[in-house]
Short mmCIF file of C-alpha atoms in Angstrom, two decimals:
data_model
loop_
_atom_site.label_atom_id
_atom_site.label_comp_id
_atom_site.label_asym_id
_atom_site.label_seq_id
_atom_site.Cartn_x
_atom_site.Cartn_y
_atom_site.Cartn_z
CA UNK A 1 20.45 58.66 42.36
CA UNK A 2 20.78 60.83 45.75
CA UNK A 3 23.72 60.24 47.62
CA UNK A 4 21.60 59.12 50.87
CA UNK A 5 20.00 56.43 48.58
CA UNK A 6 23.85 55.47 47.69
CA UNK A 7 24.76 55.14 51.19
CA UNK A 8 21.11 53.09 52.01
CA UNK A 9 21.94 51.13 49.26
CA UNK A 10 25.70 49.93 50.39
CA UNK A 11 24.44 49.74 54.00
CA UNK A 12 22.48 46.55 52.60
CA UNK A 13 24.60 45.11 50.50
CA UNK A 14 26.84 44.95 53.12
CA UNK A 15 25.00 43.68 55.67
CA UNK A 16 23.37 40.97 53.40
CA UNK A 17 25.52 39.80 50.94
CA UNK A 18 28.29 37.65 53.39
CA UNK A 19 30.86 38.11 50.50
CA UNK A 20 31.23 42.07 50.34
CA UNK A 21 31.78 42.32 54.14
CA UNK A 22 35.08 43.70 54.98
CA UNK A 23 37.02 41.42 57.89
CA UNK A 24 37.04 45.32 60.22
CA UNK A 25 33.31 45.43 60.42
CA UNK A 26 33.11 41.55 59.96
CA UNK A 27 30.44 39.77 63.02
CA UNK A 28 30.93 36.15 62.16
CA UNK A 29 32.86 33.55 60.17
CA UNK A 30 32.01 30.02 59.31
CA UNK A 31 34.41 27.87 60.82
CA UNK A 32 35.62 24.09 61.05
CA UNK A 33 36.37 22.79 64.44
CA UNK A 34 38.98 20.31 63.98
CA UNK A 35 38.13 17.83 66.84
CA UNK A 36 40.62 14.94 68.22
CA UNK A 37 39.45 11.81 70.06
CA UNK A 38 42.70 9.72 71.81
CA UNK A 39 42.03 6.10 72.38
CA UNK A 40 44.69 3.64 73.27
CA UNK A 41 45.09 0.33 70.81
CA UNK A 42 44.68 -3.16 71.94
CA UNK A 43 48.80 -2.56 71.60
CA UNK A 44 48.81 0.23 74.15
CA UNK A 45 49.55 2.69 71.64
CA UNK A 46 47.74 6.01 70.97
CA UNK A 47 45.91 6.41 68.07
CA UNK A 48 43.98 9.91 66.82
CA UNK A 49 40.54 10.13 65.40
CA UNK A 50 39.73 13.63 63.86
CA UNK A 51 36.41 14.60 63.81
CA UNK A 52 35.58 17.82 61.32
CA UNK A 53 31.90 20.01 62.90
CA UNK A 54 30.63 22.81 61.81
CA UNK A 55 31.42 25.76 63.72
CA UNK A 56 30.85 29.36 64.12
CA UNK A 57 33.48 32.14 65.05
CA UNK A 58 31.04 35.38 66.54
CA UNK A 59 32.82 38.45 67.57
CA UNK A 60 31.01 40.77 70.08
CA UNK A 61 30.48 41.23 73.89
CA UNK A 62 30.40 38.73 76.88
CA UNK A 63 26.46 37.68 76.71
CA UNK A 64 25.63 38.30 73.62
CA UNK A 65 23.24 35.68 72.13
CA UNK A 66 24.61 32.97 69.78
CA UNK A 67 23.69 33.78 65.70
CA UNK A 68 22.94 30.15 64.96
CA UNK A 69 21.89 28.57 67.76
CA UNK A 70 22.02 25.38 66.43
CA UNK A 71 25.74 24.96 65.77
CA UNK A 72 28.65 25.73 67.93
CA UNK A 73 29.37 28.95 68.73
CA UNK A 74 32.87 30.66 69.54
CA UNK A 75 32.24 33.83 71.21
CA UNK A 76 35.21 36.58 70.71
CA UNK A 77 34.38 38.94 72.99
CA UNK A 78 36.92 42.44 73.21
CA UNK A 79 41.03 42.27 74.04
CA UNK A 80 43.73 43.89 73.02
CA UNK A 81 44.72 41.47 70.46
CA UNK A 82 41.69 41.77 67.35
CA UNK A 83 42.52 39.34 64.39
CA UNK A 84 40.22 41.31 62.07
CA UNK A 85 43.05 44.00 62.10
CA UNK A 86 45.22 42.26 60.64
CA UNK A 87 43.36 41.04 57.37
CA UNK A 88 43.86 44.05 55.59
CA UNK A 89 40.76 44.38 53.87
CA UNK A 90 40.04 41.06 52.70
CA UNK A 91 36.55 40.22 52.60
CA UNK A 92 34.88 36.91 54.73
CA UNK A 93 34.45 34.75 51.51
CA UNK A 94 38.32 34.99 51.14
CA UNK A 95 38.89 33.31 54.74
CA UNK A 96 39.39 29.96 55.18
CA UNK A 97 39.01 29.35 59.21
CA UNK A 98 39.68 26.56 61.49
CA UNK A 99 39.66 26.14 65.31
CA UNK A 100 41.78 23.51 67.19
CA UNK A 101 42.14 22.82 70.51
CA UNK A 102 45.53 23.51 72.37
CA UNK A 103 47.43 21.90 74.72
CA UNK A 104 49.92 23.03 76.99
CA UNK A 105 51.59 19.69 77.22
CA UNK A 106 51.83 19.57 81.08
CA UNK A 107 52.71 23.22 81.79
CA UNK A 108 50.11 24.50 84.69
CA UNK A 109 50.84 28.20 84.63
CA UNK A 110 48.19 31.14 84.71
CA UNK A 111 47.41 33.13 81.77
CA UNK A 112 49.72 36.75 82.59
CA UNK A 113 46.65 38.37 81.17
CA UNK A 114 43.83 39.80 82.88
CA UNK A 115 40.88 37.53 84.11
CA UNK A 116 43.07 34.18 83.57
CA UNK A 117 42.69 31.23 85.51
CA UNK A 118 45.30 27.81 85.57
CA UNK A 119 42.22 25.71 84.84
CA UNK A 120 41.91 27.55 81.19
CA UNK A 121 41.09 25.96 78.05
CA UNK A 122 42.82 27.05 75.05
CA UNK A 123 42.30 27.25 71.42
CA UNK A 124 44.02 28.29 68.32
CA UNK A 125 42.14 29.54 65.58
CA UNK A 126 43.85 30.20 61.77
CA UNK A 127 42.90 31.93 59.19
CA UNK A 128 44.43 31.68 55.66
CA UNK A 129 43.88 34.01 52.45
CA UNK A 130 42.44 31.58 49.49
CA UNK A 131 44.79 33.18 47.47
CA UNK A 132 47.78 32.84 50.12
CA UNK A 133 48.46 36.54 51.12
CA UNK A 134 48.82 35.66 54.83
CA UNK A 135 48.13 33.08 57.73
CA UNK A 136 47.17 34.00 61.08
CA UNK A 137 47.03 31.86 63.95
CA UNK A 138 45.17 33.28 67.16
CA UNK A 139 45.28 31.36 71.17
CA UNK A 140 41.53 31.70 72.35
CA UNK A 141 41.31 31.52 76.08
CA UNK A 142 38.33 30.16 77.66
CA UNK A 143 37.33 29.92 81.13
CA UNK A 144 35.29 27.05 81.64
CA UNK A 145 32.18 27.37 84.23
CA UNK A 146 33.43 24.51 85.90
CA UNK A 147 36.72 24.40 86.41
CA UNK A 148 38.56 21.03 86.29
CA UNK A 149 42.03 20.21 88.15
CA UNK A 150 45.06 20.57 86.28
CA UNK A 151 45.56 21.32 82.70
CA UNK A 152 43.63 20.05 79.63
CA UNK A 153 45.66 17.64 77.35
CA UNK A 154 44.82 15.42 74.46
CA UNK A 155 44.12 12.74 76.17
CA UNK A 156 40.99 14.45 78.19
CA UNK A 157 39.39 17.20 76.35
CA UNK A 158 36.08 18.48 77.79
CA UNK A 159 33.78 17.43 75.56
CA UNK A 160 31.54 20.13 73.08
CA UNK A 161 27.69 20.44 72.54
CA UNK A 162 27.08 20.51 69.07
CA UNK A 163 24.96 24.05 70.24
CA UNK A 164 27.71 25.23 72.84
CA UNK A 165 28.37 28.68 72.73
CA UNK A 166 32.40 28.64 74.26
CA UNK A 167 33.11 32.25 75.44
CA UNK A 168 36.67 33.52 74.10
CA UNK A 169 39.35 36.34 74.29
CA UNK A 170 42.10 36.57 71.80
CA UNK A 171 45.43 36.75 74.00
CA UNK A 172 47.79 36.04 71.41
CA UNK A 173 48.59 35.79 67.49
CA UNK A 174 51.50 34.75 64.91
CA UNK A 175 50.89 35.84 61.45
CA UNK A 176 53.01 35.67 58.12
CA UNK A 177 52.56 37.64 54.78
CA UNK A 178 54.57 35.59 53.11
CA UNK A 179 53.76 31.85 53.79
CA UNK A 180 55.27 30.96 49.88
CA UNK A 181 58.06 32.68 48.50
CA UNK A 182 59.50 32.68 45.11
CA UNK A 183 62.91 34.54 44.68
CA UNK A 184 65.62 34.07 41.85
CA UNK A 185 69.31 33.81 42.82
CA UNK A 186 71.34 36.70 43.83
CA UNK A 187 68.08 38.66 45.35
CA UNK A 188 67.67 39.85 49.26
CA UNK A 189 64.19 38.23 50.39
CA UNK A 190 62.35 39.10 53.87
CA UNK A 191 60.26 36.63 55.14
CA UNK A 192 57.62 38.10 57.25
CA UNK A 193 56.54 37.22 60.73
CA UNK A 194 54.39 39.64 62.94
CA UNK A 195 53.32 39.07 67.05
CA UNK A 196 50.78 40.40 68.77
CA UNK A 197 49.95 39.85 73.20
CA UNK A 198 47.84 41.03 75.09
CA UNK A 199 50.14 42.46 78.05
CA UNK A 200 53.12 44.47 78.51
CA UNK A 201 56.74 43.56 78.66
CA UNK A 202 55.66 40.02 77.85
CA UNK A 203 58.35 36.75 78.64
CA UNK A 204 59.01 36.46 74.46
CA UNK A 205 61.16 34.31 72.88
CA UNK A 206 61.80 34.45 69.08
CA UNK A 207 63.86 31.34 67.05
CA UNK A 208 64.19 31.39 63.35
CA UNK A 209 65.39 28.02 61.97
CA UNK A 210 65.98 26.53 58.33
CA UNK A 211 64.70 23.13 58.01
CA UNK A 212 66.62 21.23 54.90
CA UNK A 213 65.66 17.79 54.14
CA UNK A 214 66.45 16.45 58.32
CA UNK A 215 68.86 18.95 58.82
CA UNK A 216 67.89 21.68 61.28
CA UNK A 217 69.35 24.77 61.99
CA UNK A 218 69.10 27.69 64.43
CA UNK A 219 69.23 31.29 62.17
CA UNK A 220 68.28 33.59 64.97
CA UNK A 221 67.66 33.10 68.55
CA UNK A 222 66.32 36.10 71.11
CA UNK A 223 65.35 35.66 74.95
CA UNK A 224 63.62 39.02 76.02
CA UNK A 225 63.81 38.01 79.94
CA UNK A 226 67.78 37.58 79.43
CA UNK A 227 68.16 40.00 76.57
CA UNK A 228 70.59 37.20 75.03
CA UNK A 229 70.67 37.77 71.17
CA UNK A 230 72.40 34.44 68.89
CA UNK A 231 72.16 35.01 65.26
CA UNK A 232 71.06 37.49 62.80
CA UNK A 233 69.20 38.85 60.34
CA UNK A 234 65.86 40.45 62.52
CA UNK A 235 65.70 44.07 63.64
CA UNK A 236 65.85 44.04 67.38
CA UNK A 237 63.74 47.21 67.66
CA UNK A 238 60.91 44.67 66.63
CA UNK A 239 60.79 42.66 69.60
CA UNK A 240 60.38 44.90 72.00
CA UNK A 241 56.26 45.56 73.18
CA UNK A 242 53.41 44.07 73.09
CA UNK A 243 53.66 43.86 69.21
CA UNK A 244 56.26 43.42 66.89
CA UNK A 245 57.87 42.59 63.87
CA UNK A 246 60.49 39.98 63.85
CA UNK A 247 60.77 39.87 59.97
CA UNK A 248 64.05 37.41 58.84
CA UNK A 249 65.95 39.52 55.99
CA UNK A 250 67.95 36.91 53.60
CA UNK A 251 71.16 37.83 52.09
CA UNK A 252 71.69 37.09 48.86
CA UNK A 253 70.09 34.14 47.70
CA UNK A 254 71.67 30.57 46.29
CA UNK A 255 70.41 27.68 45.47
CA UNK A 256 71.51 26.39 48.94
CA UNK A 257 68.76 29.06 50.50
CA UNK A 258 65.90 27.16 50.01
CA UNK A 259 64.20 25.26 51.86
CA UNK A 260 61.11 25.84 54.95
CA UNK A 261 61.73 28.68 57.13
CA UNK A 262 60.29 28.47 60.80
CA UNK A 263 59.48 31.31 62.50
CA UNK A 264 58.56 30.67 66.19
CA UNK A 265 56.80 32.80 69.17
CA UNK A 266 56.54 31.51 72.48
CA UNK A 267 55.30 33.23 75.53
CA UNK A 268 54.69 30.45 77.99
CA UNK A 269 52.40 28.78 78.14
CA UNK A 270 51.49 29.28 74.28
CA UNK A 271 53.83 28.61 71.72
CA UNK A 272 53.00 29.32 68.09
CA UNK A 273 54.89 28.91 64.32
CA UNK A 274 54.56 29.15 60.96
CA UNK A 275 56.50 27.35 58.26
CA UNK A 276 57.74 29.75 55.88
CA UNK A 277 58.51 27.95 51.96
CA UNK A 278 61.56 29.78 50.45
CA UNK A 279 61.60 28.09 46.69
CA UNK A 280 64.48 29.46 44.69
CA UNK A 281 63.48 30.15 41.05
CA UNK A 282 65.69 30.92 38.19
CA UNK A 283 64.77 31.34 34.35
CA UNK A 284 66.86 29.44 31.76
CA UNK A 285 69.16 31.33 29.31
CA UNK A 286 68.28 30.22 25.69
CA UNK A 287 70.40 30.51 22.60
CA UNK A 288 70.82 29.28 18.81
CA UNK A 289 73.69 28.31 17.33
CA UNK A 290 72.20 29.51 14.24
CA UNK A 291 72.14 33.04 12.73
CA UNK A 292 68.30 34.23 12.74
CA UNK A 293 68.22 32.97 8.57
CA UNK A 294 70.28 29.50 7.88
CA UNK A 295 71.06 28.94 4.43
CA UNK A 296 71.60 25.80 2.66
CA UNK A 297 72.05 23.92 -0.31
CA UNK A 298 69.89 21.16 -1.28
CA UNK A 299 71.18 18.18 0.17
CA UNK A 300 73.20 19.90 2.53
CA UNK A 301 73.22 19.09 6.17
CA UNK A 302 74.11 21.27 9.50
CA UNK A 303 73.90 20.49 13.08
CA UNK A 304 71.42 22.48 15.20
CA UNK A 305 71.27 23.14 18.72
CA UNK A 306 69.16 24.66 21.72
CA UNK A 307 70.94 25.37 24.83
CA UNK A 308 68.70 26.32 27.92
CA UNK A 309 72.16 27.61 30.72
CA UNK A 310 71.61 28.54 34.03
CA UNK A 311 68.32 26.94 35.53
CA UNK A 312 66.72 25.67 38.80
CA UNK A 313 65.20 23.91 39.74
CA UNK A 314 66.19 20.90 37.61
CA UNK A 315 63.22 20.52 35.47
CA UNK A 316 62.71 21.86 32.18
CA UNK A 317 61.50 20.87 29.24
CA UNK A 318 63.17 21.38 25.26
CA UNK A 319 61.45 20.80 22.26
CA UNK A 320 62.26 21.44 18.21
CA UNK A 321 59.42 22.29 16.07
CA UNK A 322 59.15 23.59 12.57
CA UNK A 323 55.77 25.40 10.84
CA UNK A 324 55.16 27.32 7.17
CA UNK A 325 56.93 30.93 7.39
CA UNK A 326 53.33 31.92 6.66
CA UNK A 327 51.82 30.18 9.92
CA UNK A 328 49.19 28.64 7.65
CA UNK A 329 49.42 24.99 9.88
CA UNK A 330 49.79 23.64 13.01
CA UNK A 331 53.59 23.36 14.16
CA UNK A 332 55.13 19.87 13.75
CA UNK A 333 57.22 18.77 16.27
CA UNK A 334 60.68 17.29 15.89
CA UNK A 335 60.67 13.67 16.57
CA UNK A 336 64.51 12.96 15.44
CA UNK A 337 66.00 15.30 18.42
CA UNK A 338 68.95 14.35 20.85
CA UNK A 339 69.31 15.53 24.20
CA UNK A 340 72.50 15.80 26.02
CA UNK A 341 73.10 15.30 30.07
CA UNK A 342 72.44 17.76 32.44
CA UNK A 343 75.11 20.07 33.42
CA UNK A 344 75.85 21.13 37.22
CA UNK A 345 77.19 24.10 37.65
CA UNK A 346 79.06 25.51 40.74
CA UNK A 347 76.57 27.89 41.67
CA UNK A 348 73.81 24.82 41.76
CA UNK A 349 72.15 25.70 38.37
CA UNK A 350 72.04 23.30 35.76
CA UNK A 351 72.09 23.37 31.62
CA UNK A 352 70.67 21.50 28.90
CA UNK A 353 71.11 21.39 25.14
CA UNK A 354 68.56 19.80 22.86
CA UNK A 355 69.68 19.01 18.82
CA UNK A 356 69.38 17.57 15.81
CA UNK A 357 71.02 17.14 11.91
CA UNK A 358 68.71 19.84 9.88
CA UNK A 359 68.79 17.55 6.07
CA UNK A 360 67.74 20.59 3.95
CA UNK A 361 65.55 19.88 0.70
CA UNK A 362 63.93 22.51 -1.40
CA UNK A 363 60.36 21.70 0.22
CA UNK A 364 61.96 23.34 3.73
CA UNK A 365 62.93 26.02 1.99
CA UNK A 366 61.14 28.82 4.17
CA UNK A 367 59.98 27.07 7.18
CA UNK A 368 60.27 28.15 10.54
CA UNK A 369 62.54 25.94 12.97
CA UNK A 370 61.66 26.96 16.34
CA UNK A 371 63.00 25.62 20.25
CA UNK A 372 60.40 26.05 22.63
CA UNK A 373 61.85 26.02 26.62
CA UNK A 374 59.44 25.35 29.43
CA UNK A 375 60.57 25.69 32.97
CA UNK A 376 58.70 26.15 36.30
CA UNK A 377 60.26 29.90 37.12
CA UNK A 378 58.43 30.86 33.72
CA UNK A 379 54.79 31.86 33.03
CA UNK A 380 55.23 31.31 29.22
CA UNK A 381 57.56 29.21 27.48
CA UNK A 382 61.02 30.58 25.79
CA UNK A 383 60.85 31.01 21.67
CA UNK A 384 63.83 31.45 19.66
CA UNK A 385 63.86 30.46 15.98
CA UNK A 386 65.20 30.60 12.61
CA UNK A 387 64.17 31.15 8.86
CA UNK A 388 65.47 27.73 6.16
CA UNK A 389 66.44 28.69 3.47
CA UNK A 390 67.25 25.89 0.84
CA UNK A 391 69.06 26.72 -3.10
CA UNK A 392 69.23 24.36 -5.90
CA UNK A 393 73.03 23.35 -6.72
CA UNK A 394 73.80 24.89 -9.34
CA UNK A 395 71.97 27.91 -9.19
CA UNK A 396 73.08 31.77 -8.92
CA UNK A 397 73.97 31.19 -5.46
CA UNK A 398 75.46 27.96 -6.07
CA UNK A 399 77.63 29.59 -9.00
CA UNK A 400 78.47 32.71 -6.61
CA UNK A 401 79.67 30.08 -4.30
CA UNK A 402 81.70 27.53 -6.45
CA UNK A 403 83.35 31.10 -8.12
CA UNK A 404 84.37 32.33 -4.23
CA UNK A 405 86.03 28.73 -3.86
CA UNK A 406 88.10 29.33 -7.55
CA UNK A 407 89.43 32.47 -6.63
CA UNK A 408 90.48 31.06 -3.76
CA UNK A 409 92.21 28.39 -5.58
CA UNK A 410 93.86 30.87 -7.91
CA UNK A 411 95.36 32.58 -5.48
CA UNK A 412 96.69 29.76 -3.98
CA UNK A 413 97.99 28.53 -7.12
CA UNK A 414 99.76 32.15 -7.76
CA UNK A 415 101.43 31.71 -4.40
CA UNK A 416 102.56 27.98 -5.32
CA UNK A 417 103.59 29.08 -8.58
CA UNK A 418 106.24 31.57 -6.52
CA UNK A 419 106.92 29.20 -4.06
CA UNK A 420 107.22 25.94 -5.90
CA UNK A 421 109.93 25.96 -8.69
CA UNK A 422 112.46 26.67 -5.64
CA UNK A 423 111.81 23.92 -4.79
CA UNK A 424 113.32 20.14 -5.85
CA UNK A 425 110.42 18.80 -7.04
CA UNK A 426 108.77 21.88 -7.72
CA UNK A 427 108.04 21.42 -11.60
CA UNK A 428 106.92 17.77 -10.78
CA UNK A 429 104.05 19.43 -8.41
CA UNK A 430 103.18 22.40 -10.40
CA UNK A 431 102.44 19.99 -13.67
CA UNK A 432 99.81 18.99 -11.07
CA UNK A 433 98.49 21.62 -9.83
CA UNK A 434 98.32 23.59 -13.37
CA UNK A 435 96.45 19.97 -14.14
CA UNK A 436 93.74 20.36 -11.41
CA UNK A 437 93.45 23.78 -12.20
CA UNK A 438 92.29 23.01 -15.97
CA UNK A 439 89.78 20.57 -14.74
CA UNK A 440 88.20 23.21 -12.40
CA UNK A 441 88.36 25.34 -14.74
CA UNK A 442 86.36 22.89 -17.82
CA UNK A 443 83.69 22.03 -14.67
CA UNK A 444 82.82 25.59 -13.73
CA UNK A 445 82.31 26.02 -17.36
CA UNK A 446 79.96 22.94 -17.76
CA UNK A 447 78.06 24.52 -14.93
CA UNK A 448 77.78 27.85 -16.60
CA UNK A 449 76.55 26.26 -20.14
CA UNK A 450 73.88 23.99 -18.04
CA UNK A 451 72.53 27.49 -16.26
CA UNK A 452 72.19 29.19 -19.33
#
């Protein structure tokens, strides 16, 4: 295949297929226009009826001809601030976009840009990555062709065609990389936030706050018109321009840290946020108190336990199962298991422990136990596990056993037989012991004659 063919070839698919166009050399978007009707109650009170239309977002030139002429039509035409730039390569079918309308509650002020009027209409339009790799929130400006007094609010919008075409600029934009962020304890985090205006030397104000349950508070505070600076944890070099980064950097992170994250830009009359999720995420710690092989007689008994230390959130889930060494069936699951409490620790983290009283019998012999530990900072569940391994009483390792408990016997009987006859009643105890001795001796015997 030639290489001009090639470049014929992407040329169309571009320009056809919606999906494989890049946001840079993107024309259009299919948007929703989020539209708000305010009536008053029979009570007086306000009450807000959404309406969702179909809408279309059309970048080009002042003029330029509506796509669809049949739906409405938000014409981008050229400014400073582009929104495409800022998508980093995503393609259209990725965008999710949505168009408001803005009000400046009450504040009558022109536009410092140039060709604003007081009487201007203003929009915000977002766009969000399906798969959450950024939000962007533009102010669209539009000069209506018939100006009307004072400021648009929500209680008198100018009404929209469903075939208007609403010329636009983009003056403005707030974005975030990072909308959701997962971080385990201990780590430094940076939770993104990026400006963009349209004029120089603009009157900026940047607030970072941390909003916990209804607790509020002010991280980072900065006034470019009095240069006053409270807080800190954003690079001051960033707010300086037309276009900056005002990026909050976290110190190390506790369990205290989470919580929603507000960065806010405001250069009156426009104000815009984003709400920034900080969830704090850390993996369990799971241990046995069992050696990897447990070995038991028949009959015998032993108390096993899973501990899962050092969590958070709160949540997780323990459960005992046992299966063939040979994996030959499904795993059974446990249904005798005990759980204790949950532990708090100082540093916000919790623990759990999850057991039960292992009754060995020769059919166990050579199953796999094994404690499986979900939790929400883990993709896959935690496995740790042992080997059974159950002996007839009685046999070789029975015998090995019973002979390590005589010699230990013996030798305590050599050090009584030092010891004792010191003492007063020495010969009265050592007729004993020389007694028990001779019985141990006649039953480890018996045992030997039955194994042979």
């Amino acid at each position: 295949m030639s290489l001009n063919l090639i470049i014929i070839l992407s040329l169309f698919l571009c320009a056809v297929v919606p999906g494989l166009r890049t946001t840079e050399q993107l024309s259009w978007l299919p948007c929703r226009l989020v539209d708000e009707h305010v009536n008053l109650n029979s009570e007086g009170y306000a009450e807000t009826q959404y309406e969702h239309r179909d809408a279309l977002l059309q970048f080009g030139h002042q003029g330029d001809a509506a796509l669809n002429p049949n739906t409405i039509t938000f014409l981008n035409t050229g400014s400073k601030v582009d929104m495409r730039k800022y998508t980093e390569g995503a393609v259209a079918d990725q965008l999710q976009c949505e168009i408001r309308r803005y009000s400046t509650e009450g504040i009558q002020m022109r536009w410092p840009g140039l060709g604003a009027q007081e009487q201007d209409i203003w929009f915000t339009c977002t766009l969000r990555h399906e798969d959450g790799l950024f939000v962007i929130t533009s102010f669209l400006r539009h000069a209506p062709a018939t100006p009307t007094p004072g400021q648009a609010n929500f209680r008198r919008w100018a009404p929209i065609a469903d075939t208007e075409t609403l010329t636009t600029s983009t003056v403005m934009l707030v974005l975030t990389r990072s909308p959701s962020v997962r971080a385990g304890l201990l780590s430094h985090q940076s939770l993104h936030c990026q400006f963009a205006v349209d004029h120089k030397a603009p009157n900026l104000t940047v607030e970072w706050r941390l909003q916990q349950r209804s607790e509020r508070i002010t991280l980072f505070r900065h006034a470019s018109r009095s240069g006053q600076t409270e807080g800190s944890g954003v690079a001051l070099k960033g707010l300086k321009g037309s276009e900056g980064d005002v990026s909050l950097t976290l110190p190390a992170t506790k369990t205290t840290s989470e919580g929603t994250y507000v960065c806010s830009v405001s250069v009156p009359p426009l104000f815009g946020s984003h709400d920034i999720s900080l969830h704090i995420m850390e993996p369990p710690r799971v241990s046995l108190n069992t050696d990897p092989t447990v070995s038991l007689v028949d009959g015998g008994e032993q108390k096993v336990v899973c501990q899962a230390e050092g969590y958070y959130p709160l949540d997780v889930d323990i459960e005992w199962f046992r299966e063939p060494s040979d994996g030959g069936l499904l795993p059974e699951k446990l249904d005798t298991v005990l759980y204790s409490s949950h532990r708090h620790h100082r540093d916000g983290t919790y623990s759990l422990s999850a057991f039960f009283l292992l009754h060995a019998t020769l059919q166990d012999s050579g199953y796999k136990y094994f404690c499986r530990v979900s939790h929400s900072s883990l993709r896959m569940p935690i496995r740790k596990s042992f080997i059974l391994t159950v002996t007839e009483f009685g046999s070789w390792d029975s015998m090995l056993w019973l002979v390590l408990v005589s010699g230990f016997v013996l030798v305590m009987v050599a050090i009584l037989y030092v010891m004792l006859p010191r003492l007063t009643l020495g010969n009265v105890m050592w007729s004993a012991c020389k007694d028990n001795l001779s019985t141990l001796n006649i039953f480890f015997l018996s045992q030997q004659d039955e194994q042979t």
